[in-house]
Amino acid sequence: MKLLTHNMLTSHVKGVINGYPLLIKATEVKVNEVEFNPQFVSRMIPKLEWSALIQAAEGLGHLQDLPGTPIENYENDAEFLRKVHRVLLEVEVIEGSLQCPESGREFPISKGVPNMLLNEDES
Amino acid sequence: MSSSCRRPEHKAPPEVFYNEEEAKKYSQNSRIIEIQTQMSERAVELLNLPEDKPCYLLDVGCGSGLSGDYLSEEGHYWVGLDISTAMLDVAMDREVEGDLVLGDMGQGVPFRSGTFDGCISISALQWLCNADKKSHIPPKRLYTFFSSLYSSLQRGARAVFQIYPEDSKQLELITSQAMKAGFTGGMVVDYPNSTKAKKFFLCLFAGESGVLPKGLGSETSSRNVPNQVQFTGQRSRFKNMKGKSVKKSKDWIMEKKERRRRQGKYVSMFICLV
């Protein structure tokens, strides 16, 4: 599970009002090399919940020097975009779980795939 | 050939049907691969994404990642959702570039609002029309799926579903729930005259009405077989599977008036609402 996906994932359990952001509990993390596309990163930045991204990256020990808010004029700052690219697309949670901030319910992550299947009483 | 062979969704739930043996076909059978890839190409075409812009897309029922591979080829980034661990394992072996999520689309897509620039789904939606468990209520599952999908899409985004509809009743079920969830759009039918080549694509618009694309093979189709069925607003006006309007429906009346106009007969402009 990449951090870009994590930034968009939310609990969809019936009755849960605030199922975002899911807390990452990782036991295995991998860093891959992914081709850098500055246009894509730039387009995604306005869609991100930046604080959730920082929190997630920090929790995995991969925050490095990513700032607390996106810098001004980020579209033209390749260095900044590269940092965002790394955190969004290159850091991957392989094993662990995602915990709902409201209910505490955990969604396991196995082989990089989060299991979002709900029980019968949850949907 | 028994009907269940042609309709796998009558045999077993998807997470059971798509076991390791079935999943293997999707990485080895060249015919399956070719067909799935072609349908993915057409679905992306119907998505009408902005040119030369890398987009963030959802692939519902992504399976082994055949459609996702095509998305990656086009320079897009994607998240795949599927209910079968065997199929997702194949996708991982094939090292697809998209991120994979194990989930049941009938339980809703677990993404926050405005996440995706578009959504495609190849041969998956019909699985929602059957109750695989005692607790399943197909219309409710369809609505849960469509409403969560609607919110996960950006305003103006599209969702394109390649489906194998069983009959017009099933089509009606699907489209009524999609409209209830807020979507507009309609069915695009490619090669309506060829039983072999005929393909159905449900084209949905989220938040903004669009112009429904034309189906392929329309140049050679006869006037009576439409390759588009547009639906807007609250009522779905459906043509039956042969392509003729249901008798006495508004469409039937309009078509009759048009026929008579062409024949030079005087037609009053009064329209009966059926």
mmCIF file of C-alpha atoms in Angstrom:
data_model
loop_
_atom_site.group_PDB
_atom_site.id
_atom_site.type_symbol
_atom_site.label_atom_id
_atom_site.label_comp_id
_atom_site.label_asym_id
_atom_site.label_seq_id
_atom_site.Cartn_x
_atom_site.Cartn_y
_atom_site.Cartn_z
ATOM 1 C CA MET A 1 0.000 0.000 0.000
ATOM 2 C CA LYS A 2 1.485 3.305 -1.087
ATOM 3 C CA LEU A 3 1.037 6.437 0.985
ATOM 4 C CA LEU A 4 -0.887 8.047 -1.858
ATOM 5 C CA THR A 5 -3.505 5.297 -1.545
ATOM 6 C CA HIS A 6 -3.429 5.573 2.245
ATOM 7 C CA ASN A 7 -4.154 9.289 1.969
ATOM 8 C CA MET A 8 -7.379 8.500 0.105
ATOM 9 C CA LEU A 9 -8.503 5.406 2.034
ATOM 10 C CA THR A 10 -11.219 5.714 4.635
ATOM 11 C CA SER A 11 -13.214 3.334 6.789
ATOM 12 C CA HIS A 12 -16.602 2.625 5.223
ATOM 13 C CA VAL A 13 -18.032 0.703 8.125
ATOM 14 C CA LYS A 14 -21.719 1.470 8.666
ATOM 15 C CA GLY A 15 -22.275 4.036 11.400
ATOM 16 C CA VAL A 16 -18.701 5.323 11.503
ATOM 17 C CA ILE A 17 -18.674 9.083 10.989
ATOM 18 C CA ASN A 18 -14.984 9.850 11.140
ATOM 19 C CA GLY A 19 -13.118 6.922 9.639
ATOM 20 C CA TYR A 20 -10.227 9.042 8.343
ATOM 21 C CA PRO A 21 -7.298 9.055 8.421
ATOM 22 C CA LEU A 22 -6.589 5.426 9.189
ATOM 23 C CA LEU A 23 -3.653 4.969 11.556
ATOM 24 C CA ILE A 24 -0.842 2.913 10.011
ATOM 25 C CA LYS A 25 0.712 0.187 12.142
ATOM 26 C CA ALA A 26 3.470 -1.189 9.950
ATOM 27 C CA THR A 27 5.648 -4.237 10.593
ATOM 28 C CA GLU A 28 7.278 -4.214 7.153
ATOM 29 C CA VAL A 29 7.932 -1.236 4.900
ATOM 30 C CA LYS A 30 9.657 -1.162 1.531
ATOM 31 C CA VAL A 31 11.036 1.691 -0.557
ATOM 32 C CA ASN A 32 10.879 1.185 -4.332
ATOM 33 C CA GLU A 33 12.169 3.213 -7.190
ATOM 34 C CA VAL A 34 9.293 4.650 -9.187
ATOM 35 C CA GLU A 35 9.621 6.853 -12.257
ATOM 36 C CA PHE A 36 9.210 10.512 -11.344
ATOM 37 C CA ASN A 37 6.357 12.344 -13.043
ATOM 38 C CA PRO A 38 6.334 15.965 -11.797
ATOM 39 C CA GLN A 39 3.080 16.744 -13.600
ATOM 40 C CA PHE A 40 1.230 13.980 -11.773
ATOM 41 C CA VAL A 41 2.651 14.912 -8.364
ATOM 42 C CA SER A 42 1.756 18.543 -8.948
ATOM 43 C CA ARG A 43 -1.830 17.636 -9.877
ATOM 44 C CA MET A 44 -2.251 15.436 -6.810
ATOM 45 C CA ILE A 45 -1.012 17.927 -4.199
ATOM 46 C CA PRO A 46 -4.288 19.919 -3.982
ATOM 47 C CA LYS A 47 -6.190 16.622 -3.502
ATOM 48 C CA LEU A 48 -4.060 15.435 -0.588
ATOM 49 C CA GLU A 49 -4.844 15.780 3.085
ATOM 50 C CA TRP A 50 -1.385 17.131 3.800
ATOM 51 C CA SER A 51 -1.426 16.656 7.584
ATOM 52 C CA ALA A 52 -2.464 13.018 7.153
ATOM 53 C CA LEU A 53 0.422 12.526 4.718
ATOM 54 C CA ILE A 54 2.939 14.055 7.144
ATOM 55 C CA GLN A 55 1.583 11.998 10.022
ATOM 56 C CA ALA A 56 1.773 8.778 7.977
ATOM 57 C CA ALA A 57 5.290 9.448 6.665
ATOM 58 C CA GLU A 58 6.519 10.397 10.117
ATOM 59 C CA GLY A 59 5.020 7.254 11.644
ATOM 60 C CA LEU A 60 6.981 5.163 9.164
ATOM 61 C CA GLY A 61 10.196 7.086 9.745
ATOM 62 C CA HIS A 62 10.169 8.431 6.207
ATOM 63 C CA LEU A 63 9.267 12.049 6.786
ATOM 64 C CA GLN A 64 12.814 13.320 6.082
ATOM 65 C CA ASP A 65 12.542 17.039 5.368
ATOM 66 C CA LEU A 66 9.033 17.242 4.011
ATOM 67 C CA PRO A 67 7.481 20.521 5.291
ATOM 68 C CA GLY A 68 4.320 20.864 7.390
ATOM 69 C CA THR A 69 2.477 22.514 4.510
ATOM 70 C CA PRO A 70 3.122 22.495 0.754
ATOM 71 C CA ILE A 71 5.485 25.272 -0.234
ATOM 72 C CA GLU A 72 4.325 28.181 -2.351
ATOM 73 C CA ASN A 73 4.691 27.810 -6.089
ATOM 74 C CA TYR A 74 5.328 24.067 -5.720
ATOM 75 C CA GLU A 75 4.408 23.427 -9.376
ATOM 76 C CA ASN A 76 7.770 24.786 -10.443
ATOM 77 C CA ASP A 77 9.898 23.373 -7.660
ATOM 78 C CA ALA A 78 11.258 20.052 -8.946
ATOM 79 C CA GLU A 79 13.171 19.374 -5.731
ATOM 80 C CA PHE A 80 10.063 19.716 -3.615
ATOM 81 C CA LEU A 81 8.020 17.627 -6.048
ATOM 82 C CA ARG A 82 10.653 14.898 -5.895
ATOM 83 C CA LYS A 83 10.344 14.750 -2.112
ATOM 84 C CA VAL A 84 6.573 14.467 -2.396
ATOM 85 C CA HIS A 85 6.917 11.833 -5.135
ATOM 86 C CA ARG A 86 9.117 9.692 -2.902
ATOM 87 C CA VAL A 87 6.703 9.778 -0.007
ATOM 88 C CA LEU A 88 3.575 9.278 -2.110
ATOM 89 C CA LEU A 89 4.699 6.592 -4.537
ATOM 90 C CA GLU A 90 7.962 5.028 -3.380
ATOM 91 C CA VAL A 91 7.275 4.248 0.275
ATOM 92 C CA GLU A 92 5.143 1.119 0.545
ATOM 93 C CA VAL A 93 3.640 -0.652 3.569
ATOM 94 C CA ILE A 94 3.948 -4.410 2.973
ATOM 95 C CA GLU A 95 2.765 -5.874 6.291
ATOM 96 C CA GLY A 96 0.800 -4.328 9.132
ATOM 97 C CA SER A 97 -2.648 -2.899 9.635
ATOM 98 C CA LEU A 98 -4.779 0.222 9.330
ATOM 99 C CA GLN A 99 -6.699 1.318 12.404
ATOM 100 C CA CYS A 100 -9.927 3.306 12.337
ATOM 101 C CA PRO A 101 -9.510 6.492 14.438
ATOM 102 C CA GLU A 102 -13.104 6.320 15.646
ATOM 103 C CA SER A 103 -13.832 2.656 16.317
ATOM 104 C CA GLY A 104 -10.372 1.129 16.622
ATOM 105 C CA ARG A 105 -11.311 -1.523 14.082
ATOM 106 C CA GLU A 106 -8.237 -2.827 12.253
ATOM 107 C CA PHE A 107 -7.913 -3.580 8.550
ATOM 108 C CA PRO A 108 -4.961 -5.925 7.977
ATOM 109 C CA ILE A 109 -2.340 -5.298 5.281
ATOM 110 C CA SER A 110 -0.758 -8.383 3.764
ATOM 111 C CA LYS A 111 1.738 -8.528 0.873
ATOM 112 C CA GLY A 112 1.130 -4.836 0.345
ATOM 113 C CA VAL A 113 -2.634 -5.232 -0.049
ATOM 114 C CA PRO A 114 -4.992 -3.728 2.555
ATOM 115 C CA ASN A 115 -8.003 -5.950 3.319
ATOM 116 C CA MET A 116 -11.081 -3.719 3.372
ATOM 117 C CA LEU A 117 -13.632 -6.556 3.410
ATOM 118 C CA LEU A 118 -16.357 -5.842 5.951
ATOM 119 C CA ASN A 119 -18.235 -8.248 8.190
ATOM 120 C CA GLU A 120 -21.973 -8.621 7.699
ATOM 121 C CA ASP A 121 -22.878 -6.319 10.554
ATOM 122 C CA GLU A 122 -20.541 -3.588 9.295
ATOM 123 C CA SER A 123 -22.104 -2.884 5.905
ATOM 124 C CA MET B 1 -23.687 -25.352 -23.401
ATOM 125 C CA SER B 2 -25.542 -24.821 -20.130
ATOM 126 C CA SER B 3 -26.414 -21.267 -19.222
ATOM 127 C CA SER B 4 -24.226 -21.398 -16.133
ATOM 128 C CA CYS B 5 -21.139 -21.855 -18.317
ATOM 129 C CA ARG B 6 -21.871 -18.630 -20.103
ATOM 130 C CA ARG B 7 -22.938 -16.908 -16.901
ATOM 131 C CA PRO B 8 -20.250 -17.594 -14.281
ATOM 132 C CA GLU B 9 -22.127 -15.450 -11.798
ATOM 133 C CA HIS B 10 -24.797 -18.183 -11.645
ATOM 134 C CA LYS B 11 -22.208 -20.746 -10.585
ATOM 135 C CA ALA B 12 -20.608 -19.253 -7.483
ATOM 136 C CA PRO B 13 -19.748 -15.972 -5.753
ATOM 137 C CA PRO B 14 -16.832 -14.129 -7.416
ATOM 138 C CA GLU B 15 -14.329 -14.793 -4.635
ATOM 139 C CA VAL B 16 -15.034 -18.537 -5.084
ATOM 140 C CA PHE B 17 -15.283 -18.590 -8.892
ATOM 141 C CA TYR B 18 -12.035 -16.674 -9.346
ATOM 142 C CA ASN B 19 -9.876 -19.237 -7.578
ATOM 143 C CA GLU B 20 -6.248 -19.983 -8.411
ATOM 144 C CA GLU B 21 -7.106 -22.155 -11.396
ATOM 145 C CA GLU B 22 -9.383 -19.564 -12.955
ATOM 146 C CA ALA B 23 -6.967 -16.768 -12.085
ATOM 147 C CA LYS B 24 -4.182 -18.571 -13.967
ATOM 148 C CA LYS B 25 -6.161 -18.244 -17.204
ATOM 149 C CA TYR B 26 -5.921 -14.483 -16.918
ATOM 150 C CA SER B 27 -2.156 -14.611 -17.059
ATOM 151 C CA GLN B 28 -1.813 -17.445 -19.554
ATOM 152 C CA ASN B 29 -4.758 -17.597 -21.943
ATOM 153 C CA SER B 30 -3.878 -15.273 -24.816
ATOM 154 C CA ARG B 31 -7.471 -15.013 -26.017
ATOM 155 C CA ILE B 32 -8.738 -13.873 -22.624
ATOM 156 C CA ILE B 33 -5.863 -11.409 -22.375
ATOM 157 C CA GLU B 34 -6.581 -10.022 -25.827
ATOM 158 C CA ILE B 35 -10.288 -9.537 -25.214
ATOM 159 C CA GLN B 36 -9.790 -7.936 -21.805
ATOM 160 C CA THR B 37 -7.164 -5.569 -23.203
ATOM 161 C CA GLN B 38 -9.385 -4.518 -26.106
ATOM 162 C CA MET B 39 -12.277 -3.798 -23.786
ATOM 163 C CA SER B 40 -9.997 -1.795 -21.494
ATOM 164 C CA GLU B 41 -8.836 0.303 -24.439
ATOM 165 C CA ARG B 42 -12.407 1.055 -25.420
ATOM 166 C CA ALA B 43 -13.400 1.849 -21.829
ATOM 167 C CA VAL B 44 -10.526 4.323 -21.473
ATOM 168 C CA GLU B 45 -11.524 5.902 -24.768
ATOM 169 C CA LEU B 46 -15.047 6.381 -23.433
ATOM 170 C CA LEU B 47 -13.643 7.933 -20.249
ATOM 171 C CA ASN B 48 -12.695 10.934 -22.356
ATOM 172 C CA LEU B 49 -9.856 11.994 -20.084
ATOM 173 C CA PRO B 50 -7.960 15.232 -20.753
ATOM 174 C CA GLU B 51 -5.223 14.614 -23.287
ATOM 175 C CA ASP B 52 -1.628 14.249 -22.158
ATOM 176 C CA LYS B 53 -2.472 14.544 -18.452
ATOM 177 C CA PRO B 54 -1.616 11.725 -16.062
ATOM 178 C CA CYS B 55 -4.804 10.886 -14.149
ATOM 179 C CA TYR B 56 -5.644 9.034 -10.934
ATOM 180 C CA LEU B 57 -8.146 6.295 -11.672
ATOM 181 C CA LEU B 58 -10.089 3.525 -9.942
ATOM 182 C CA ASP B 59 -10.311 0.078 -11.544
ATOM 183 C CA VAL B 60 -13.271 -1.786 -10.043
ATOM 184 C CA GLY B 61 -12.914 -5.545 -10.297
ATOM 185 C CA CYS B 62 -9.303 -5.085 -11.417
ATOM 186 C CA GLY B 63 -8.626 -8.815 -11.088
ATOM 187 C CA SER B 64 -5.210 -9.827 -12.423
ATOM 188 C CA GLY B 65 -4.475 -6.277 -13.530
ATOM 189 C CA LEU B 66 -4.937 -6.678 -17.285
ATOM 190 C CA SER B 67 -6.994 -3.500 -17.560
ATOM 191 C CA GLY B 68 -4.710 -1.754 -15.078
ATOM 192 C CA ASP B 69 -1.694 -2.495 -17.269
ATOM 193 C CA TYR B 70 -3.367 -0.617 -20.061
ATOM 194 C CA LEU B 71 -4.003 2.343 -17.741
ATOM 195 C CA SER B 72 -0.310 2.370 -16.818
ATOM 196 C CA GLU B 73 0.626 2.203 -20.492
ATOM 197 C CA GLU B 74 -1.397 5.339 -21.059
ATOM 198 C CA GLY B 75 0.561 7.083 -18.314
ATOM 199 C CA HIS B 76 -2.128 6.988 -15.653
ATOM 200 C CA TYR B 77 -1.921 6.006 -12.002
ATOM 201 C CA TRP B 78 -4.545 3.699 -10.584
ATOM 202 C CA VAL B 79 -5.948 1.867 -7.608
ATOM 203 C CA GLY B 80 -7.468 -1.554 -8.224
ATOM 204 C CA LEU B 81 -10.263 -3.021 -6.129
ATOM 205 C CA ASP B 82 -11.069 -6.748 -6.236
ATOM 206 C CA ILE B 83 -12.724 -9.394 -4.062
ATOM 207 C CA SER B 84 -10.565 -12.335 -5.122
ATOM 208 C CA THR B 85 -7.220 -12.895 -3.356
ATOM 209 C CA ALA B 86 -6.246 -15.398 -6.068
ATOM 210 C CA MET B 87 -6.691 -12.790 -8.802
ATOM 211 C CA LEU B 88 -4.846 -10.114 -6.793
ATOM 212 C CA ASP B 89 -1.999 -12.593 -6.240
ATOM 213 C CA VAL B 90 -1.691 -12.943 -10.006
ATOM 214 C CA ALA B 91 -1.686 -9.145 -10.316
ATOM 215 C CA MET B 92 1.155 -8.963 -7.798
ATOM 216 C CA ASP B 93 3.123 -11.684 -9.619
ATOM 217 C CA ARG B 94 2.699 -9.694 -12.806
ATOM 218 C CA GLU B 95 4.075 -6.696 -10.920
ATOM 219 C CA VAL B 96 1.359 -4.267 -11.914
ATOM 220 C CA GLU B 97 2.058 -0.618 -11.207
ATOM 221 C CA GLY B 98 -1.270 0.167 -9.612
ATOM 222 C CA ASP B 99 -1.946 -0.154 -5.913
ATOM 223 C CA LEU B 100 -4.254 -3.032 -5.009
ATOM 224 C CA VAL B 101 -7.046 -3.168 -2.439
ATOM 225 C CA LEU B 102 -8.945 -6.298 -1.368
ATOM 226 C CA GLY B 103 -12.601 -5.398 -1.064
ATOM 227 C CA ASP B 104 -16.218 -6.057 -2.022
ATOM 228 C CA MET B 105 -17.629 -3.314 -4.241
ATOM 229 C CA GLY B 106 -21.141 -4.074 -2.959
ATOM 230 C CA GLN B 107 -19.977 -2.841 0.443
ATOM 231 C CA GLY B 108 -18.955 0.496 -1.024
ATOM 232 C CA VAL B 109 -15.652 1.896 -2.313
ATOM 233 C CA PRO B 110 -13.612 3.014 0.702
ATOM 234 C CA PHE B 111 -12.247 6.321 -0.601
ATOM 235 C CA ARG B 112 -12.891 9.904 0.429
ATOM 236 C CA SER B 113 -14.727 12.362 -1.800
ATOM 237 C CA GLY B 114 -13.251 13.682 -4.998
ATOM 238 C CA THR B 115 -10.390 11.187 -5.027
ATOM 239 C CA PHE B 116 -10.531 9.912 -8.601
ATOM 240 C CA ASP B 117 -10.444 11.481 -12.069
ATOM 241 C CA GLY B 118 -12.297 8.504 -13.475
ATOM 242 C CA CYS B 119 -13.273 4.881 -13.006
ATOM 243 C CA ILE B 120 -13.259 1.843 -15.268
ATOM 244 C CA SER B 121 -14.610 -1.610 -14.682
ATOM 245 C CA ILE B 122 -14.275 -4.554 -17.073
ATOM 246 C CA SER B 123 -16.692 -7.485 -16.803
ATOM 247 C CA ALA B 124 -17.338 -6.986 -13.089
ATOM 248 C CA LEU B 125 -20.585 -5.155 -12.447
ATOM 249 C CA GLN B 126 -22.911 -8.037 -13.312
ATOM 250 C CA TRP B 127 -21.594 -9.903 -10.250
ATOM 251 C CA LEU B 128 -23.436 -7.379 -8.065
ATOM 252 C CA CYS B 129 -26.774 -8.382 -9.535
ATOM 253 C CA ASN B 130 -26.859 -11.785 -7.855
ATOM 254 C CA ALA B 131 -27.384 -12.502 -4.193
ATOM 255 C CA ASP B 132 -24.415 -14.703 -3.250
ATOM 256 C CA LYS B 133 -25.242 -14.688 0.430
ATOM 257 C CA LYS B 134 -28.576 -14.851 2.232
ATOM 258 C CA SER B 135 -27.995 -11.333 3.498
ATOM 259 C CA HIS B 136 -27.383 -9.900 0.032
ATOM 260 C CA ILE B 137 -30.006 -7.596 -1.418
ATOM 261 C CA PRO B 138 -28.771 -6.755 -4.938
ATOM 262 C CA PRO B 139 -30.469 -3.354 -5.323
ATOM 263 C CA LYS B 140 -29.093 -2.261 -1.935
ATOM 264 C CA ARG B 141 -25.581 -3.459 -2.821
ATOM 265 C CA LEU B 142 -25.756 -1.740 -6.190
ATOM 266 C CA TYR B 143 -26.864 1.483 -4.539
ATOM 267 C CA THR B 144 -24.151 1.271 -1.866
ATOM 268 C CA PHE B 145 -21.600 0.776 -4.622
ATOM 269 C CA PHE B 146 -22.834 3.554 -6.902
ATOM 270 C CA SER B 147 -23.347 6.141 -4.170
ATOM 271 C CA SER B 148 -19.893 5.610 -2.671
ATOM 272 C CA LEU B 149 -18.375 5.634 -6.164
ATOM 273 C CA TYR B 150 -20.196 8.855 -7.011
ATOM 274 C CA SER B 151 -18.743 10.636 -4.028
ATOM 275 C CA SER B 152 -15.253 9.261 -4.628
ATOM 276 C CA LEU B 153 -15.213 10.802 -8.106
ATOM 277 C CA GLN B 154 -14.285 14.376 -8.935
ATOM 278 C CA ARG B 155 -17.122 16.531 -10.300
ATOM 279 C CA GLY B 156 -17.230 16.009 -14.059
ATOM 280 C CA ALA B 157 -15.521 12.617 -13.906
ATOM 281 C CA ARG B 158 -16.846 9.523 -15.664
ATOM 282 C CA ALA B 159 -17.242 5.888 -14.757
ATOM 283 C CA VAL B 160 -17.269 3.377 -17.616
ATOM 284 C CA PHE B 161 -18.403 -0.209 -17.067
ATOM 285 C CA GLN B 162 -18.041 -2.951 -19.663
ATOM 286 C CA ILE B 163 -20.795 -5.401 -18.759
ATOM 287 C CA TYR B 164 -22.519 -8.537 -20.013
ATOM 288 C CA PRO B 165 -26.150 -7.764 -19.192
ATOM 289 C CA GLU B 166 -28.339 -10.821 -18.754
ATOM 290 C CA ASP B 167 -31.557 -9.127 -19.813
ATOM 291 C CA SER B 168 -33.263 -5.753 -19.855
ATOM 292 C CA LYS B 169 -34.548 -6.313 -16.316
ATOM 293 C CA GLN B 170 -30.969 -6.508 -15.079
ATOM 294 C CA LEU B 171 -30.012 -3.416 -17.068
ATOM 295 C CA GLU B 172 -32.971 -1.587 -15.517
ATOM 296 C CA LEU B 173 -31.860 -2.657 -12.041
ATOM 297 C CA ILE B 174 -28.329 -1.393 -12.613
ATOM 298 C CA THR B 175 -29.246 1.915 -14.217
ATOM 299 C CA SER B 176 -32.001 2.753 -11.735
ATOM 300 C CA GLN B 177 -29.601 2.387 -8.809
ATOM 301 C CA ALA B 178 -26.932 4.391 -10.643
ATOM 302 C CA MET B 179 -29.380 7.221 -11.219
ATOM 303 C CA LYS B 180 -30.624 7.064 -7.638
ATOM 304 C CA ALA B 181 -27.018 7.615 -6.615
ATOM 305 C CA GLY B 182 -26.850 10.791 -8.688
ATOM 306 C CA PHE B 183 -25.250 9.615 -11.926
ATOM 307 C CA THR B 184 -26.466 10.561 -15.404
ATOM 308 C CA GLY B 185 -25.408 8.858 -18.608
ATOM 309 C CA GLY B 186 -26.447 5.827 -20.581
ATOM 310 C CA MET B 187 -25.498 2.668 -22.400
ATOM 311 C CA VAL B 188 -23.147 2.644 -25.364
ATOM 312 C CA VAL B 189 -23.488 -0.453 -27.521
ATOM 313 C CA ASP B 190 -20.691 -1.357 -29.950
ATOM 314 C CA TYR B 191 -21.513 -3.475 -33.020
ATOM 315 C CA PRO B 192 -25.156 -3.932 -32.084
ATOM 316 C CA ASN B 193 -25.804 -6.203 -35.071
ATOM 317 C CA SER B 194 -23.078 -8.732 -34.379
ATOM 318 C CA THR B 195 -23.813 -11.340 -31.718
ATOM 319 C CA LYS B 196 -20.090 -12.058 -31.487
ATOM 320 C CA ALA B 197 -18.711 -8.522 -31.423
ATOM 321 C CA LYS B 198 -21.538 -6.768 -29.561
ATOM 322 C CA LYS B 199 -20.303 -5.052 -26.423
ATOM 323 C CA PHE B 200 -22.111 -3.032 -23.775
ATOM 324 C CA PHE B 201 -20.514 -0.097 -21.970
ATOM 325 C CA LEU B 202 -22.393 1.695 -19.233
ATOM 326 C CA CYS B 203 -21.162 5.279 -19.339
ATOM 327 C CA LEU B 204 -21.886 7.328 -16.205
ATOM 328 C CA PHE B 205 -21.239 11.008 -15.541
ATOM 329 C CA ALA B 206 -20.672 12.309 -12.031
ATOM 330 C CA GLY B 207 -21.914 15.822 -11.415
ATOM 331 C CA GLU B 208 -22.020 17.161 -14.954
ATOM 332 C CA SER B 209 -24.098 15.986 -17.863
ATOM 333 C CA GLY B 210 -22.033 14.932 -20.820
ATOM 334 C CA VAL B 211 -22.727 13.949 -24.384
ATOM 335 C CA LEU B 212 -23.057 10.176 -24.610
ATOM 336 C CA PRO B 213 -20.473 8.813 -27.069
ATOM 337 C CA LYS B 214 -21.623 6.893 -30.143
ATOM 338 C CA GLY B 215 -21.276 3.152 -30.265
ATOM 339 C CA LEU B 216 -18.964 1.555 -32.822
ATOM 340 C CA GLY B 217 -20.376 -0.103 -35.930
ATOM 341 C CA SER B 218 -23.169 2.468 -36.143
ATOM 342 C CA GLU B 219 -22.460 3.144 -39.817
ATOM 343 C CA THR B 220 -23.495 -0.362 -40.748
ATOM 344 C CA SER B 221 -26.345 -0.757 -38.269
ATOM 345 C CA SER B 222 -29.931 -0.570 -39.467
ATOM 346 C CA ARG B 223 -32.028 2.373 -38.437
ATOM 347 C CA ASN B 224 -34.082 0.289 -36.021
ATOM 348 C CA VAL B 225 -31.166 -0.905 -33.917
ATOM 349 C CA PRO B 226 -29.859 1.941 -31.773
ATOM 350 C CA ASN B 227 -26.365 1.914 -30.371
ATOM 351 C CA GLN B 228 -27.102 4.359 -27.642
ATOM 352 C CA VAL B 229 -29.554 4.458 -24.834
ATOM 353 C CA GLN B 230 -29.420 7.741 -23.024
ATOM 354 C CA PHE B 231 -30.980 8.246 -19.656
ATOM 355 C CA THR B 232 -31.175 11.467 -17.706
ATOM 356 C CA GLY B 233 -33.065 12.800 -14.728
ATOM 357 C CA GLN B 234 -35.401 10.681 -12.712
ATOM 358 C CA ARG B 235 -36.796 8.258 -15.213
ATOM 359 C CA SER B 236 -34.910 5.652 -17.149
ATOM 360 C CA ARG B 237 -36.437 5.232 -20.579
ATOM 361 C CA PHE B 238 -35.440 1.832 -21.721
ATOM 362 C CA LYS B 239 -35.463 0.170 -25.048
ATOM 363 C CA ASN B 240 -35.785 -3.590 -24.943
ATOM 364 C CA MET B 241 -32.885 -5.793 -25.949
ATOM 365 C CA LYS B 242 -33.925 -5.925 -29.621
ATOM 366 C CA GLY B 243 -33.534 -2.167 -29.765
ATOM 367 C CA LYS B 244 -37.193 -1.292 -30.279
ATOM 368 C CA SER B 245 -38.960 0.982 -27.816
ATOM 369 C CA VAL B 246 -41.529 -0.463 -25.474
ATOM 370 C CA LYS B 247 -44.913 0.033 -27.136
ATOM 371 C CA LYS B 248 -46.820 3.167 -26.100
ATOM 372 C CA SER B 249 -43.800 4.549 -24.223
ATOM 373 C CA LYS B 250 -42.756 8.120 -24.868
ATOM 374 C CA ASP B 251 -39.908 6.906 -27.083
ATOM 375 C CA TRP B 252 -42.271 4.733 -29.097
ATOM 376 C CA ILE B 253 -44.564 7.700 -29.635
ATOM 377 C CA MET B 254 -41.666 9.942 -30.668
ATOM 378 C CA GLU B 255 -40.360 7.339 -33.088
ATOM 379 C CA LYS B 256 -43.791 6.862 -34.607
ATOM 380 C CA LYS B 257 -44.196 10.602 -35.052
ATOM 381 C CA GLU B 258 -40.793 10.763 -36.706
ATOM 382 C CA ARG B 259 -41.697 7.910 -39.053
ATOM 383 C CA ARG B 260 -44.930 9.599 -40.061
ATOM 384 C CA ARG B 261 -43.166 12.926 -40.507
ATOM 385 C CA ARG B 262 -40.766 11.251 -42.884
ATOM 386 C CA GLN B 263 -43.718 9.796 -44.749
ATOM 387 C CA GLY B 264 -45.019 13.324 -45.160
ATOM 388 C CA LYS B 265 -47.993 12.904 -42.865
ATOM 389 C CA TYR B 266 -49.118 15.759 -40.666
ATOM 390 C CA VAL B 267 -48.230 15.188 -37.058
ATOM 391 C CA SER B 268 -49.563 17.185 -34.185
ATOM 392 C CA MET B 269 -46.996 18.555 -31.778
ATOM 393 C CA PHE B 270 -48.914 17.387 -28.763
ATOM 394 C CA ILE B 271 -46.965 14.778 -26.838
ATOM 395 C CA CYS B 272 -48.601 12.364 -24.416
ATOM 396 C CA LEU B 273 -46.627 11.727 -21.288
ATOM 397 C CA VAL B 274 -46.773 8.051 -20.558
#
